[in-house]
């Protein structure tokens, strides 16, 4: 075997290995983008559930009129918000929930009303699940961002035309009185 044939085979093997590595990296990035999509869908579902339960509780007549109006308006705004304003609207709903349910006695008053126990339990579960769903989404976004920052991904354009993943930043701290009862 001549030396040039050996070098040609070595270069060919190296190119195949680089191609396989780039293909594996592109597949990994694709899986991360799919994970982001699934996590975003789960986050959207949890946010919608929280807003729906809050809106239902606000219209049930269990709360006092002022609290009902505050909660209803914040929940309605969160459900109707455009994508650009979604984080702000969801944060405002979190603040409204904390304002309405800042005292444990307010939660107890809701629970004592007819149908209030089920509504308070459902709302407690919803406000507890939102931070978990947001954390899963933001973890997936962070992993994809770290991979997309590598030179090999940028140089070989392994991300294709996928938009750069954005984290969902909002105030998602649940009211202490609701979180305690739901846990």
PDB file of C-alpha atoms in Angstrom:
ATOM      1  CA  UNK A   1       0.000   0.000   0.000  1.00  0.00           C
ATOM      2  CA  UNK A   2       1.340   3.353  -0.878  1.00  0.00           C
ATOM      3  CA  UNK A   3       1.684   6.170   1.638  1.00  0.00           C
ATOM      4  CA  UNK A   4      -0.737   8.395  -0.267  1.00  0.00           C
ATOM      5  CA  UNK A   5      -3.454   5.733  -0.073  1.00  0.00           C
ATOM      6  CA  UNK A   6      -2.937   5.409   3.695  1.00  0.00           C
ATOM      7  CA  UNK A   7      -3.186   9.184   4.113  1.00  0.00           C
ATOM      8  CA  UNK A   8      -6.273   9.294   1.930  1.00  0.00           C
ATOM      9  CA  UNK A   9      -7.941   6.601   4.036  1.00  0.00           C
ATOM     10  CA  UNK A  10      -6.977   8.408   7.269  1.00  0.00           C
ATOM     11  CA  UNK A  11      -8.435  11.662   5.977  1.00  0.00           C
ATOM     12  CA  UNK A  12     -11.568   9.881   4.804  1.00  0.00           C
ATOM     13  CA  UNK A  13     -12.023   8.170   8.187  1.00  0.00           C
ATOM     14  CA  UNK A  14     -11.467  11.501   9.968  1.00  0.00           C
ATOM     15  CA  UNK A  15     -14.060  13.205   7.759  1.00  0.00           C
ATOM     16  CA  UNK A  16     -16.575  10.434   8.383  1.00  0.00           C
ATOM     17  CA  UNK A  17     -15.999  10.697  12.141  1.00  0.00           C
ATOM     18  CA  UNK A  18     -16.382  14.484  12.067  1.00  0.00           C
ATOM     19  CA  UNK A  19     -19.564  14.068  10.012  1.00  0.00           C
ATOM     20  CA  UNK A  20     -20.951  11.540  12.476  1.00  0.00           C
ATOM     21  CA  UNK A  21     -20.114  13.820  15.400  1.00  0.00           C
ATOM     22  CA  UNK A  22     -21.775  16.809  13.728  1.00  0.00           C
ATOM     23  CA  UNK A  23     -24.805  14.681  12.902  1.00  0.00           C
ATOM     24  CA  UNK A  24     -25.030  13.506  16.514  1.00  0.00           C
ATOM     25  CA  UNK A  25     -24.747  17.112  17.734  1.00  0.00           C
ATOM     26  CA  UNK A  26     -27.459  18.276  15.324  1.00  0.00           C
ATOM     27  CA  UNK A  27     -29.721  15.447  16.517  1.00  0.00           C
ATOM     28  CA  UNK A  28     -29.082  16.388  20.126  1.00  0.00           C
ATOM     29  CA  UNK A  29     -29.946  20.011  19.365  1.00  0.00           C
ATOM     30  CA  UNK A  30     -33.114  18.910  17.592  1.00  0.00           C
ATOM     31  CA  UNK A  31     -34.137  16.826  20.617  1.00  0.00           C
ATOM     32  CA  UNK A  32     -33.501  19.814  22.884  1.00  0.00           C
ATOM     33  CA  UNK A  33     -35.703  22.000  20.687  1.00  0.00           C
ATOM     34  CA  UNK A  34     -38.428  19.348  20.818  1.00  0.00           C
ATOM     35  CA  UNK A  35     -38.075  19.237  24.598  1.00  0.00           C
ATOM     36  CA  UNK A  36     -38.442  23.032  24.718  1.00  0.00           C
ATOM     37  CA  UNK A  37     -41.623  22.824  22.630  1.00  0.00           C
ATOM     38  CA  UNK A  38     -43.085  20.159  24.913  1.00  0.00           C
ATOM     39  CA  UNK A  39     -42.090  22.066  28.056  1.00  0.00           C
ATOM     40  CA  UNK A  40     -43.589  25.272  26.657  1.00  0.00           C
ATOM     41  CA  UNK A  41     -46.848  23.482  25.886  1.00  0.00           C
ATOM     42  CA  UNK A  42     -46.935  22.129  29.450  1.00  0.00           C
ATOM     43  CA  UNK A  43     -46.174  25.591  30.841  1.00  0.00           C
ATOM     44  CA  UNK A  44     -48.926  27.147  28.724  1.00  0.00           C
ATOM     45  CA  UNK A  45     -51.358  24.506  29.943  1.00  0.00           C
ATOM     46  CA  UNK A  46     -50.480  25.165  33.591  1.00  0.00           C
ATOM     47  CA  UNK A  47     -50.724  28.927  33.146  1.00  0.00           C
ATOM     48  CA  UNK A  48     -54.096  28.565  31.447  1.00  0.00           C
ATOM     49  CA  UNK A  49     -55.308  26.243  34.191  1.00  0.00           C
ATOM     50  CA  UNK A  50     -54.214  28.691  36.896  1.00  0.00           C
ATOM     51  CA  UNK A  51     -55.909  31.626  35.156  1.00  0.00           C
ATOM     52  CA  UNK A  52     -59.088  29.613  34.523  1.00  0.00           C
ATOM     53  CA  UNK A  53     -59.351  28.444  38.120  1.00  0.00           C
ATOM     54  CA  UNK A  54     -58.677  31.958  39.398  1.00  0.00           C
ATOM     55  CA  UNK A  55     -61.308  33.389  37.069  1.00  0.00           C
ATOM     56  CA  UNK A  56     -63.799  30.715  38.101  1.00  0.00           C
ATOM     57  CA  UNK A  57     -63.154  31.428  41.779  1.00  0.00           C
ATOM     58  CA  UNK A  58     -63.513  35.171  41.188  1.00  0.00           C
ATOM     59  CA  UNK A  59     -66.943  34.715  39.596  1.00  0.00           C
ATOM     60  CA  UNK A  60     -68.208  32.128  42.091  1.00  0.00           C
ATOM     61  CA  UNK A  61     -69.304  34.701  44.674  1.00  0.00           C
ATOM     62  CA  UNK A  62     -67.100  33.130  47.353  1.00  0.00           C
ATOM     63  CA  UNK A  63     -64.752  36.119  47.575  1.00  0.00           C
ATOM     64  CA  UNK A  64     -65.634  39.638  48.598  1.00  0.00           C
ATOM     65  CA  UNK A  65     -66.460  41.951  45.661  1.00  0.00           C
ATOM     66  CA  UNK A  66     -63.157  43.881  45.670  1.00  0.00           C
ATOM     67  CA  UNK A  67     -61.052  40.718  45.714  1.00  0.00           C
ATOM     68  CA  UNK A  68     -63.256  39.203  43.011  1.00  0.00           C
ATOM     69  CA  UNK A  69     -62.731  42.175  40.712  1.00  0.00           C
ATOM     70  CA  UNK A  70     -58.952  42.235  41.240  1.00  0.00           C
ATOM     71  CA  UNK A  71     -58.629  38.499  40.684  1.00  0.00           C
ATOM     72  CA  UNK A  72     -61.002  38.402  37.717  1.00  0.00           C
ATOM     73  CA  UNK A  73     -59.272  41.267  35.884  1.00  0.00           C
ATOM     74  CA  UNK A  74     -55.805  39.789  36.422  1.00  0.00           C
ATOM     75  CA  UNK A  75     -56.918  36.305  35.341  1.00  0.00           C
ATOM     76  CA  UNK A  76     -58.744  37.671  32.303  1.00  0.00           C
ATOM     77  CA  UNK A  77     -55.705  39.733  31.287  1.00  0.00           C
ATOM     78  CA  UNK A  78     -53.464  36.662  31.653  1.00  0.00           C
ATOM     79  CA  UNK A  79     -55.754  34.559  29.465  1.00  0.00           C
ATOM     80  CA  UNK A  80     -56.093  37.234  26.768  1.00  0.00           C
ATOM     81  CA  UNK A  81     -52.478  38.484  26.720  1.00  0.00           C
ATOM     82  CA  UNK A  82     -50.540  38.511  23.478  1.00  0.00           C
ATOM     83  CA  UNK A  83     -47.257  36.582  23.469  1.00  0.00           C
ATOM     84  CA  UNK A  84     -45.153  39.751  23.956  1.00  0.00           C
ATOM     85  CA  UNK A  85     -47.122  40.718  27.076  1.00  0.00           C
ATOM     86  CA  UNK A  86     -47.685  37.241  28.484  1.00  0.00           C
ATOM     87  CA  UNK A  87     -44.893  37.303  31.084  1.00  0.00           C
ATOM     88  CA  UNK A  88     -46.103  40.624  32.484  1.00  0.00           C
ATOM     89  CA  UNK A  89     -49.746  39.526  32.581  1.00  0.00           C
ATOM     90  CA  UNK A  90     -48.882  36.247  34.315  1.00  0.00           C
ATOM     91  CA  UNK A  91     -46.736  38.111  36.851  1.00  0.00           C
ATOM     92  CA  UNK A  92     -49.643  40.446  37.554  1.00  0.00           C
ATOM     93  CA  UNK A  93     -51.893  37.432  38.135  1.00  0.00           C
ATOM     94  CA  UNK A  94     -49.355  36.063  40.624  1.00  0.00           C
ATOM     95  CA  UNK A  95     -49.339  39.406  42.426  1.00  0.00           C
ATOM     96  CA  UNK A  96     -53.147  39.509  42.472  1.00  0.00           C
ATOM     97  CA  UNK A  97     -53.288  35.989  43.903  1.00  0.00           C
ATOM     98  CA  UNK A  98     -50.828  36.961  46.630  1.00  0.00           C
ATOM     99  CA  UNK A  99     -52.833  40.102  47.393  1.00  0.00           C
ATOM    100  CA  UNK A 100     -56.137  38.223  47.636  1.00  0.00           C
ATOM    101  CA  UNK A 101     -54.779  35.233  49.559  1.00  0.00           C
ATOM    102  CA  UNK A 102     -52.046  36.813  51.673  1.00  0.00           C
ATOM    103  CA  UNK A 103     -53.612  35.653  54.950  1.00  0.00           C
ATOM    104  CA  UNK A 104     -54.381  32.009  55.774  1.00  0.00           C
ATOM    105  CA  UNK A 105     -57.724  33.109  57.226  1.00  0.00           C
ATOM    106  CA  UNK A 106     -58.815  34.306  53.749  1.00  0.00           C
ATOM    107  CA  UNK A 107     -58.179  30.843  52.365  1.00  0.00           C
ATOM    108  CA  UNK A 108     -60.136  29.323  55.248  1.00  0.00           C
ATOM    109  CA  UNK A 109     -63.083  31.643  54.534  1.00  0.00           C
ATOM    110  CA  UNK A 110     -63.077  30.482  50.918  1.00  0.00           C
ATOM    111  CA  UNK A 111     -62.920  26.828  52.009  1.00  0.00           C
ATOM    112  CA  UNK A 112     -65.907  27.271  54.342  1.00  0.00           C
ATOM    113  CA  UNK A 113     -68.134  28.602  51.554  1.00  0.00           C
ATOM    114  CA  UNK A 114     -70.196  26.093  49.557  1.00  0.00           C
ATOM    115  CA  UNK A 115     -67.958  24.704  46.820  1.00  0.00           C
ATOM    116  CA  UNK A 116     -65.046  26.736  48.120  1.00  0.00           C
ATOM    117  CA  UNK A 117     -63.006  23.802  49.383  1.00  0.00           C
ATOM    118  CA  UNK A 118     -62.717  22.226  45.935  1.00  0.00           C
ATOM    119  CA  UNK A 119     -61.975  25.583  44.309  1.00  0.00           C
ATOM    120  CA  UNK A 120     -59.284  26.481  46.846  1.00  0.00           C
ATOM    121  CA  UNK A 121     -57.682  23.045  46.512  1.00  0.00           C
ATOM    122  CA  UNK A 122     -57.668  23.252  42.728  1.00  0.00           C
ATOM    123  CA  UNK A 123     -56.236  26.776  42.795  1.00  0.00           C
ATOM    124  CA  UNK A 124     -53.570  25.690  45.280  1.00  0.00           C
ATOM    125  CA  UNK A 125     -52.518  22.845  43.001  1.00  0.00           C
ATOM    126  CA  UNK A 126     -52.473  25.150  39.983  1.00  0.00           C
ATOM    127  CA  UNK A 127     -50.299  27.798  41.634  1.00  0.00           C
ATOM    128  CA  UNK A 128     -47.923  25.085  42.865  1.00  0.00           C
ATOM    129  CA  UNK A 129     -47.500  23.546  39.398  1.00  0.00           C
ATOM    130  CA  UNK A 130     -46.726  26.772  37.528  1.00  0.00           C
ATOM    131  CA  UNK A 131     -43.228  27.255  39.025  1.00  0.00           C
ATOM    132  CA  UNK A 132     -42.357  23.615  38.301  1.00  0.00           C
ATOM    133  CA  UNK A 133     -43.487  23.875  34.680  1.00  0.00           C
ATOM    134  CA  UNK A 134     -41.588  27.142  34.255  1.00  0.00           C
ATOM    135  CA  UNK A 135     -38.453  25.601  35.761  1.00  0.00           C
ATOM    136  CA  UNK A 136     -38.623  22.626  33.355  1.00  0.00           C
ATOM    137  CA  UNK A 137     -39.060  24.988  30.416  1.00  0.00           C
ATOM    138  CA  UNK A 138     -36.220  27.280  31.463  1.00  0.00           C
ATOM    139  CA  UNK A 139     -33.901  24.321  32.123  1.00  0.00           C
ATOM    140  CA  UNK A 140     -34.514  23.045  28.589  1.00  0.00           C
ATOM    141  CA  UNK A 141     -33.935  26.539  27.197  1.00  0.00           C
ATOM    142  CA  UNK A 142     -30.661  26.823  29.134  1.00  0.00           C
ATOM    143  CA  UNK A 143     -29.403  23.476  27.821  1.00  0.00           C
ATOM    144  CA  UNK A 144     -30.230  24.430  24.226  1.00  0.00           C
ATOM    145  CA  UNK A 145     -28.616  27.846  24.598  1.00  0.00           C
ATOM    146  CA  UNK A 146     -25.408  26.339  25.988  1.00  0.00           C
ATOM    147  CA  UNK A 147     -25.219  23.931  23.066  1.00  0.00           C
ATOM    148  CA  UNK A 148     -26.001  26.620  20.503  1.00  0.00           C
ATOM    149  CA  UNK A 149     -23.174  28.787  21.842  1.00  0.00           C
ATOM    150  CA  UNK A 150     -20.538  26.210  20.834  1.00  0.00           C
ATOM    151  CA  UNK A 151     -18.471  27.172  17.824  1.00  0.00           C
ATOM    152  CA  UNK A 152     -19.167  23.943  15.959  1.00  0.00           C
ATOM    153  CA  UNK A 153     -22.913  24.611  16.141  1.00  0.00           C
ATOM    154  CA  UNK A 154     -22.510  28.162  14.872  1.00  0.00           C
ATOM    155  CA  UNK A 155     -19.900  27.404  12.190  1.00  0.00           C
ATOM    156  CA  UNK A 156     -21.795  24.490  10.694  1.00  0.00           C
ATOM    157  CA  UNK A 157     -25.205  26.085  11.319  1.00  0.00           C
ATOM    158  CA  UNK A 158     -26.471  22.983  13.056  1.00  0.00           C
ATOM    159  CA  UNK A 159     -29.422  24.847  14.558  1.00  0.00           C
ATOM    160  CA  UNK A 160     -30.838  25.471  11.098  1.00  0.00           C
ATOM    161  CA  UNK A 161     -33.540  28.120  11.119  1.00  0.00           C
ATOM    162  CA  UNK A 162     -34.831  27.369  14.605  1.00  0.00           C
ATOM    163  CA  UNK A 163     -35.375  30.569  16.597  1.00  0.00           C
ATOM    164  CA  UNK A 164     -33.046  31.194  19.514  1.00  0.00           C
ATOM    165  CA  UNK A 165     -34.800  29.775  22.587  1.00  0.00           C
ATOM    166  CA  UNK A 166     -36.046  32.311  25.125  1.00  0.00           C
ATOM    167  CA  UNK A 167     -36.664  31.660  28.793  1.00  0.00           C
ATOM    168  CA  UNK A 168     -40.046  32.489  30.309  1.00  0.00           C
ATOM    169  CA  UNK A 169     -39.386  34.960  33.113  1.00  0.00           C
ATOM    170  CA  UNK A 170     -42.235  35.831  35.411  1.00  0.00           C
ATOM    171  CA  UNK A 171     -43.114  36.291  39.054  1.00  0.00           C
ATOM    172  CA  UNK A 172     -44.472  32.869  39.934  1.00  0.00           C
ATOM    173  CA  UNK A 173     -44.255  32.898  43.701  1.00  0.00           C
ATOM    174  CA  UNK A 174     -47.479  31.378  44.991  1.00  0.00           C
ATOM    175  CA  UNK A 175     -49.433  32.839  47.893  1.00  0.00           C
ATOM    176  CA  UNK A 176     -48.037  31.249  51.050  1.00  0.00           C
ATOM    177  CA  UNK A 177     -51.481  30.406  52.392  1.00  0.00           C
ATOM    178  CA  UNK A 178     -52.452  28.499  49.230  1.00  0.00           C
ATOM    179  CA  UNK A 179     -49.094  26.787  48.782  1.00  0.00           C
ATOM    180  CA  UNK A 180     -49.114  25.450  52.345  1.00  0.00           C
ATOM    181  CA  UNK A 181     -52.518  23.828  51.957  1.00  0.00           C
ATOM    182  CA  UNK A 182     -51.789  22.355  48.522  1.00  0.00           C
ATOM    183  CA  UNK A 183     -48.520  20.706  49.525  1.00  0.00           C
TER     184      UNK A 183
END
